[in-house]
mmCIF file of C-alpha atoms in Angstrom:
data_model
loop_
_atom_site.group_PDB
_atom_site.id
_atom_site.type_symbol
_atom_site.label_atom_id
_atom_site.label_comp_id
_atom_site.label_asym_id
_atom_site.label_seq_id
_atom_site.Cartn_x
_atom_site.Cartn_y
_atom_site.Cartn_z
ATOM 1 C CA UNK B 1 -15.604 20.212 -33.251
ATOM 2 C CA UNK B 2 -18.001 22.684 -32.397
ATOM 3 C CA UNK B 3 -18.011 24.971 -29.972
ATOM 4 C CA UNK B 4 -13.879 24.423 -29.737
ATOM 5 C CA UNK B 5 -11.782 27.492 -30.215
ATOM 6 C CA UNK B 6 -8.418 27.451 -31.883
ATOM 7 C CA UNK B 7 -5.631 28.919 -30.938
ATOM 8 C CA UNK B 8 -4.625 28.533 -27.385
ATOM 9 C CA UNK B 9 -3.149 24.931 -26.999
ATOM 10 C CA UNK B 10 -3.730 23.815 -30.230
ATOM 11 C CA UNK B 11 -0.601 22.402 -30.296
ATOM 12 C CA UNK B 12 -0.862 20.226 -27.178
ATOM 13 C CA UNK B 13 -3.781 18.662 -24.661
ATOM 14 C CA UNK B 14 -3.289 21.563 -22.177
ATOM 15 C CA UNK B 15 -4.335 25.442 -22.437
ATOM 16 C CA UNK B 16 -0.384 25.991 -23.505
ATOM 17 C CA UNK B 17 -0.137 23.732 -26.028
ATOM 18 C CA UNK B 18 1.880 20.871 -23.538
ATOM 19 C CA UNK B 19 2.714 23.088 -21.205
ATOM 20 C CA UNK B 20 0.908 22.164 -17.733
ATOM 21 C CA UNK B 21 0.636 25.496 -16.362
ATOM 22 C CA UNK B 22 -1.297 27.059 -13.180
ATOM 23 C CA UNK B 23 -4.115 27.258 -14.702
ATOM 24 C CA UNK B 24 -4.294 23.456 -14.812
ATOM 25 C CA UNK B 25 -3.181 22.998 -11.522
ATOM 26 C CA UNK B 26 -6.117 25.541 -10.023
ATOM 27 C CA UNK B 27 -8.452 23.661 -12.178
ATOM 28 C CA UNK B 28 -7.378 19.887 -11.889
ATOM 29 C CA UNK B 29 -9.437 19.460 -8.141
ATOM 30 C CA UNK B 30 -12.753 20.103 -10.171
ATOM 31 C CA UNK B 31 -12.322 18.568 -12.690
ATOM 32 C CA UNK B 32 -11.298 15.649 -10.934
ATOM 33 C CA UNK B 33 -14.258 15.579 -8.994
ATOM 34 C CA UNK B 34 -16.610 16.127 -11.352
ATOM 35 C CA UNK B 35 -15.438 13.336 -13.255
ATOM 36 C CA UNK B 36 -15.659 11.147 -10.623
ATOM 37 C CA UNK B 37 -19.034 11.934 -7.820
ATOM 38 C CA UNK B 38 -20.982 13.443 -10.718
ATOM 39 C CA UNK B 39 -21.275 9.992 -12.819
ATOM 40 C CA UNK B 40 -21.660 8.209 -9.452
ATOM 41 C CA UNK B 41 -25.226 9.334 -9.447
ATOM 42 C CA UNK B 42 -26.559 12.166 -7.137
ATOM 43 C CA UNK B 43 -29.246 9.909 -6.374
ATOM 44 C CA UNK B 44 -26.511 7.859 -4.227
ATOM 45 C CA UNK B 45 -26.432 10.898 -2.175
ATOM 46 C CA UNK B 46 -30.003 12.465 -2.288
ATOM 47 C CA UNK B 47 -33.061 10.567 -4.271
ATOM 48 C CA UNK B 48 -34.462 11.835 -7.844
ATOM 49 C CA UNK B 49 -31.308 12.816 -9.683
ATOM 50 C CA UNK B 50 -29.568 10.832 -12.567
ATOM 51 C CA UNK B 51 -25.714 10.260 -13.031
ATOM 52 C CA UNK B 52 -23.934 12.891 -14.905
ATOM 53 C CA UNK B 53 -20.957 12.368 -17.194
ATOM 54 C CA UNK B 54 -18.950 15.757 -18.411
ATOM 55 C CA UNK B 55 -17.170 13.829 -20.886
ATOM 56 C CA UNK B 56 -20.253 12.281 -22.100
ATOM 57 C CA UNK B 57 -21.605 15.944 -21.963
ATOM 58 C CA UNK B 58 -18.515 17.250 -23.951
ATOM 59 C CA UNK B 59 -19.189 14.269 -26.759
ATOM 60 C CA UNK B 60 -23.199 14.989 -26.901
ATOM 61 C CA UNK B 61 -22.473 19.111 -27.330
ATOM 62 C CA UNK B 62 -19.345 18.215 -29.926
ATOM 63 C CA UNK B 63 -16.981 19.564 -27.460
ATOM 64 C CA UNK B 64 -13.746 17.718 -28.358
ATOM 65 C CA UNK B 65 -11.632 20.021 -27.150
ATOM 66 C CA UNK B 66 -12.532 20.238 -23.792
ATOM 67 C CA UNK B 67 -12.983 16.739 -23.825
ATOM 68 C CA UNK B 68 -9.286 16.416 -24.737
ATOM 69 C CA UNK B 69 -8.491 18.811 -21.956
ATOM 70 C CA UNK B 70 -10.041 17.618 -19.097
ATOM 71 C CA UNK B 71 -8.582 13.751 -20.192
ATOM 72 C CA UNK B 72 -5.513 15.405 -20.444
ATOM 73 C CA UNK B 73 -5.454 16.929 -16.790
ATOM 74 C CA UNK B 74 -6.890 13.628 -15.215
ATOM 75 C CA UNK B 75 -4.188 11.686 -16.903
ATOM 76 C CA UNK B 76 -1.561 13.504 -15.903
ATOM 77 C CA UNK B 77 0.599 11.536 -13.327
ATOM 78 C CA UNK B 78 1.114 14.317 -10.671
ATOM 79 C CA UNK B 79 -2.869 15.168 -10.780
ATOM 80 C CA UNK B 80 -3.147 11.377 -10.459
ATOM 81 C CA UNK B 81 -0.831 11.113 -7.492
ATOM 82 C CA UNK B 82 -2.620 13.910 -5.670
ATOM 83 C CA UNK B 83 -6.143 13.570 -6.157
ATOM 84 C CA UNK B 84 -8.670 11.694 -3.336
ATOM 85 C CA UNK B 85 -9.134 8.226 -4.010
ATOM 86 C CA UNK B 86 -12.845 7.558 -5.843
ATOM 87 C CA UNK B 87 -13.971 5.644 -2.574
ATOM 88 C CA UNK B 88 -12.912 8.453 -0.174
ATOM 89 C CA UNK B 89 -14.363 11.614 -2.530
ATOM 90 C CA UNK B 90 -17.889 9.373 -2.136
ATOM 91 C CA UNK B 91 -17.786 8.552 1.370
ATOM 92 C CA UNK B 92 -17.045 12.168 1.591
ATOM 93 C CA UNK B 93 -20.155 13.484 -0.420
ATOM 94 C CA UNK B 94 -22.210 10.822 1.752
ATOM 95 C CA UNK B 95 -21.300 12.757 5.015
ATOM 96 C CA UNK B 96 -21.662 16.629 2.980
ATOM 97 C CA UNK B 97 -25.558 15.226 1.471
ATOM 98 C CA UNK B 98 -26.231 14.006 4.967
ATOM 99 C CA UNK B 99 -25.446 17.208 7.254
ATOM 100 C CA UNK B 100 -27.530 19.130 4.382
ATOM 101 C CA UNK B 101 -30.678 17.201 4.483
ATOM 102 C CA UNK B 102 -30.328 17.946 8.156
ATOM 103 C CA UNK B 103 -29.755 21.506 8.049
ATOM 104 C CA UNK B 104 -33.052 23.643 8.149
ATOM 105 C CA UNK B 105 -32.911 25.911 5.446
ATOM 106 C CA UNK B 106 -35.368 28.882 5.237
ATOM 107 C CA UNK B 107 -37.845 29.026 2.248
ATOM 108 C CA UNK B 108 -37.817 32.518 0.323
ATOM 109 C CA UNK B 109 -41.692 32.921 1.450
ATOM 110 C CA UNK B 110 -40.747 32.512 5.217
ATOM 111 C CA UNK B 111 -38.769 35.787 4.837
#
């Protein structure tokens, strides 16, 4: 599709072909949670923002590739058995959204 490049893993899901390298295991965290607190909805954590899906994002920019990729890593058994349970990551991002809307953060003008 476009904006996929060939070569690299073209014979397999991962950037190796099927080889699950370091690269995927560096990787795997984020992608993990953006696939899961991003489509929860920011606006569970802070009002006036709308969910975000990357995969929906990779199938509205005709990224199949990456698509294929990051479904790839998330399936994978060992990124499965290791990631933070949906419930946990959001309870988690409830506490992080909290202690910012508390924080007072300088405006560039107040400088």
């Amino acid at each position: 599709g476009g904006g996929d490049s060939e070569g690299l893993g073209s014979d397999g899901p991962f950037l190796f072909g099927d080889q699950f390298t370091l690269a995927e295991c560096n990787t795997a965290p984020f992608v993990q949670r953006a696939c899961m607190v991003l489509p929860m909805g920011i606006e569970s954590f802070s009002s006036g923002h709308e969910p975000i899906s990357p995969l929906d994002i990779c199938d509205e920019l005709g990224l199949d590739r990456l698509k294929f990729w990051m479904e790839a890593v998330l399936d994978r058994p060992s990124v499965r058995e290791t990631g933070v349970p949906q419930e946990t990551m959001k309870k988690n991002m409830e506490k992080m959204m909290k202690k910012l809307e508390g924080m007072d953060i300088p405006s560039e003008q107040a400088k």
